[in-house]
CSV table of C-alpha atoms in Angstrom, one decimal:
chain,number,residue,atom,x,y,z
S,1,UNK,CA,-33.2,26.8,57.8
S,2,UNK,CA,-35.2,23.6,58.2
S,3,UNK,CA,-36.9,24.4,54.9
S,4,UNK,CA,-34.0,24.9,52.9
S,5,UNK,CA,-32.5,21.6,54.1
S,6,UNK,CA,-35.9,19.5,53.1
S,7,UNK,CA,-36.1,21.6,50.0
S,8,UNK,CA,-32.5,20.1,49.1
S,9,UNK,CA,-33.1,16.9,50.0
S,10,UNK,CA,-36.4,16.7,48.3
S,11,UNK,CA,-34.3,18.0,45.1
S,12,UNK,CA,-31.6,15.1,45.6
S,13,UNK,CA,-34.0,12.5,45.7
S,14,UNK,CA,-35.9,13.6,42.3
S,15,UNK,CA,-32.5,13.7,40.7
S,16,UNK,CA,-30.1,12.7,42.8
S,17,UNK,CA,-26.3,12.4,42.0
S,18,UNK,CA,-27.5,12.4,37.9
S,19,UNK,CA,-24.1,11.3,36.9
S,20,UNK,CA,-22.7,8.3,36.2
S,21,UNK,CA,-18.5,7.8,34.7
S,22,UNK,CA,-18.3,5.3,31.7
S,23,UNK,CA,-14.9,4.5,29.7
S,24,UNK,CA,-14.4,3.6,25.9
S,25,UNK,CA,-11.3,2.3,24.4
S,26,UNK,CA,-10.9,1.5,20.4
S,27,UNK,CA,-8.5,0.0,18.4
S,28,UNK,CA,-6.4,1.2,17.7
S,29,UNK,CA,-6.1,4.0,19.9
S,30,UNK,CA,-6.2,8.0,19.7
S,31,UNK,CA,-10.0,8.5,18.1
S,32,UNK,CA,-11.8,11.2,18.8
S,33,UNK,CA,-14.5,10.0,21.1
S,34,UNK,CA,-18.1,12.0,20.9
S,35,UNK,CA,-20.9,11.4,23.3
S,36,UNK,CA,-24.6,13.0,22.3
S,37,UNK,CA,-22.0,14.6,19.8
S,38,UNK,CA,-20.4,16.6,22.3
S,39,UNK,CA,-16.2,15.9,22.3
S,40,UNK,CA,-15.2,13.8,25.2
S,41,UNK,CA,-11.7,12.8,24.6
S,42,UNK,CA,-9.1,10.6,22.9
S,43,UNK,CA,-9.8,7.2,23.1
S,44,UNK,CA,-8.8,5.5,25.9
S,45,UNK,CA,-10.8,7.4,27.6
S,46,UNK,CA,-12.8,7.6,30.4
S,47,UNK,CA,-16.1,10.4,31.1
S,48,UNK,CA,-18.8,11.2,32.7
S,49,UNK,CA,-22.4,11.0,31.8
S,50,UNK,CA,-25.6,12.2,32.9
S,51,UNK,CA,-27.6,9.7,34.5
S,52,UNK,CA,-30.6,10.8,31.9
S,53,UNK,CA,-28.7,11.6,28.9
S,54,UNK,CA,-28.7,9.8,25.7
S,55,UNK,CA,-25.9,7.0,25.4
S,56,UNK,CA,-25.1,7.5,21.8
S,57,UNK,CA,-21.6,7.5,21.4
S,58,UNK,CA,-19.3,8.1,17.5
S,59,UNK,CA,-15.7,7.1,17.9
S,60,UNK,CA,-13.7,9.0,14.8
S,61,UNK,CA,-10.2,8.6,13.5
S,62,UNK,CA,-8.6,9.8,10.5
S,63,UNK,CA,-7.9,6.5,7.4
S,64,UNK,CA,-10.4,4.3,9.7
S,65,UNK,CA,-14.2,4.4,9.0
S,66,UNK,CA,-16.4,5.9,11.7
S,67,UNK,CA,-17.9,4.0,14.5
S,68,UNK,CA,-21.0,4.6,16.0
S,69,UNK,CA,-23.0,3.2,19.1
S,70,UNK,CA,-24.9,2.7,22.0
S,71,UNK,CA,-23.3,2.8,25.3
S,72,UNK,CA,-24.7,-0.5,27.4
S,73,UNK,CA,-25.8,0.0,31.3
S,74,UNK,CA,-25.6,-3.0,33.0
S,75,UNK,CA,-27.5,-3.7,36.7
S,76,UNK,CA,-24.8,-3.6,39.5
S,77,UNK,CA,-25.8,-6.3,42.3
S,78,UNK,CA,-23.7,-4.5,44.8
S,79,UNK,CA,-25.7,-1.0,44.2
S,80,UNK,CA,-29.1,-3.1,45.4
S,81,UNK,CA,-27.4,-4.4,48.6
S,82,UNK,CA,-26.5,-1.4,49.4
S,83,UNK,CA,-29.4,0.1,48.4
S,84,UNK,CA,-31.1,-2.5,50.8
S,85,UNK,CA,-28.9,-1.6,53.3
S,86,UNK,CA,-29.3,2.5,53.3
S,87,UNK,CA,-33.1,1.7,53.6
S,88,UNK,CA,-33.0,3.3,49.9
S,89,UNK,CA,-30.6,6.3,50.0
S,90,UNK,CA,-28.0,4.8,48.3
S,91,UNK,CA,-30.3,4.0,45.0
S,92,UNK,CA,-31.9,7.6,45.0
S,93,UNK,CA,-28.5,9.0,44.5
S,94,UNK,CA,-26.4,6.5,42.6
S,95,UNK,CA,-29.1,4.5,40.3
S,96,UNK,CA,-28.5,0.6,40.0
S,97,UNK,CA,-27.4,1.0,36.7
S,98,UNK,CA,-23.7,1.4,35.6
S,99,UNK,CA,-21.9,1.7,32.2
S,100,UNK,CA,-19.2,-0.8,31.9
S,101,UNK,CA,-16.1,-0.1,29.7
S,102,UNK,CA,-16.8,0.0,26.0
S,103,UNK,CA,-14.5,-1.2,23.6
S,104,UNK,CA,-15.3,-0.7,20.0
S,105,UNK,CA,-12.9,-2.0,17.0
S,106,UNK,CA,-12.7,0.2,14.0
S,107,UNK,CA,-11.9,-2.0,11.6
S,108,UNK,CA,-9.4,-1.7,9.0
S,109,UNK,CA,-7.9,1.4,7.3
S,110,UNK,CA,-9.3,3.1,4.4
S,111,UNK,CA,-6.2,3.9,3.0
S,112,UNK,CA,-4.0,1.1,3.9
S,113,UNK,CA,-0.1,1.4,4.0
S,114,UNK,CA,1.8,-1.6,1.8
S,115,UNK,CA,3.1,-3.2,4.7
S,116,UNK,CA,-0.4,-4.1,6.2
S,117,UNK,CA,-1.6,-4.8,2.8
S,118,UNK,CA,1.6,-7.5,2.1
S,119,UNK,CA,2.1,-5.9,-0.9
S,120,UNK,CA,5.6,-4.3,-0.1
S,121,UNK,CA,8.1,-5.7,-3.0
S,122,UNK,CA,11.1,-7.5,-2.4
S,123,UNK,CA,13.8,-5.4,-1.0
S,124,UNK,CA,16.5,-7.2,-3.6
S,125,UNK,CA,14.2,-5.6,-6.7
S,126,UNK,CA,15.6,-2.8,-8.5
S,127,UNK,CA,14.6,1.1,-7.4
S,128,UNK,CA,12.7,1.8,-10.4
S,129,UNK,CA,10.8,-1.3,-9.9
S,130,UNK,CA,10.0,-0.5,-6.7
S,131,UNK,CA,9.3,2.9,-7.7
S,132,UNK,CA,6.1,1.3,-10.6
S,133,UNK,CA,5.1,-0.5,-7.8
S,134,UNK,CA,4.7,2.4,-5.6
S,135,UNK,CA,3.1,4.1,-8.8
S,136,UNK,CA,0.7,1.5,-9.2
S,137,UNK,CA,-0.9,0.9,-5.9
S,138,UNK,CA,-1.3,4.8,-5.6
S,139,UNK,CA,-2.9,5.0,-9.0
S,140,UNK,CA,-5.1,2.0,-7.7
S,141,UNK,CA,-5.8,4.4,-4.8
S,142,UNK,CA,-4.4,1.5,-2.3
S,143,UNK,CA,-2.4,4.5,-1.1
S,144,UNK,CA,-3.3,8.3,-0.1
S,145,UNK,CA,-0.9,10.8,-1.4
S,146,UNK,CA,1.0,11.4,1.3
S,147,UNK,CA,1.6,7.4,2.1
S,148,UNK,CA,2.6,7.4,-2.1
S,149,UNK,CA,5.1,10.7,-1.4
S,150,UNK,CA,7.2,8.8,1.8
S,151,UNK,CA,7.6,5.5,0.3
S,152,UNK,CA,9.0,7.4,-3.1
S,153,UNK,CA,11.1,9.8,-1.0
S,154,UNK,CA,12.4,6.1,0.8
S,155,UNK,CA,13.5,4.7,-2.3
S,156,UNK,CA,14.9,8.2,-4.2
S,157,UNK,CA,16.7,8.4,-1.0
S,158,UNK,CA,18.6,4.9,-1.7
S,159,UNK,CA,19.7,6.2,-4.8
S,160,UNK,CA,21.2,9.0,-3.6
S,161,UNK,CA,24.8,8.8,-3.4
S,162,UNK,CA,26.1,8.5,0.2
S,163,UNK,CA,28.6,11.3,1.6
């Protein structure tokens, strides 16, 4: 019985807890977070890592550009008092180290909508006007098909007679 409990405790102090919990958030929200390419969550989230596991991290939404990274670890004072104070213990099973929340900006859109690229024409200019201008900034590809098939539904829609 002895054995088994120094045979534990000899395993806990070459490994010891081995994980740590580490939080990303991106703007905007809702990417698909991947850590070591394995699937984490939707951004905010918040994880847990293996204490000796890579910290690459790939944030991914759909009509924003990929963003990839490190995760920082950062020295936490408090862990070496306490470690100081447990005579050890505490930094065989928790590490000094900690992985403060990561916040990563993805930039703008690939495909962005008319309003956030101001180029929305006046609401007092006539539908088929409109319509071109619709035409145009899809055929300049400011607009994915589906962004181009709403806005075009919006304005036939005005013309529709109301009943």
């Amino acid at each position: 019985m002895t054995g088994r409990i120094v045979l534990c405790l000899g395993v806990l102090s070459c490994f010891g807890c081995g994980a740590e919990r580490a939080a990303l958030h991106t703007t905007p929200p809702g990417a698909r977070i991947f850590v070591n390419e394995k699937f984490v969550g939707l951004s905010p989230t918040t994880f847990m890592i293996g204490r000796y596991e890579g910290t690459h991290f790939r944030a991914v939404l759909d009509g924003y550009p990929p963003a990839e990274g490190q995760l920082e670890t950062r020295i936490a004072p408090e862990r070496i008092f306490a470690s100081f104070v447990t005579v050890g213990i505490y930094a065989v099973f928790m590490g000094w180290h900690y992985y403060p929340t990561t916040y990563v900006d993805l930039g703008p859109p690939l495909n962005p909508s008319p309003e956030t690229l101001g180029g929305r024409p006046e609401p007092s200019s006539s539908p088929e006007d409109r319509l071109r201008h619709v035409q145009n900034m899809y055929d300049q590809r400011l607009i994915n098909e589906q962004e181009y098939n709403r806005l075009r539904s919006e304005i036939l829609h005005e013309l529709s007679p109301s009943k």
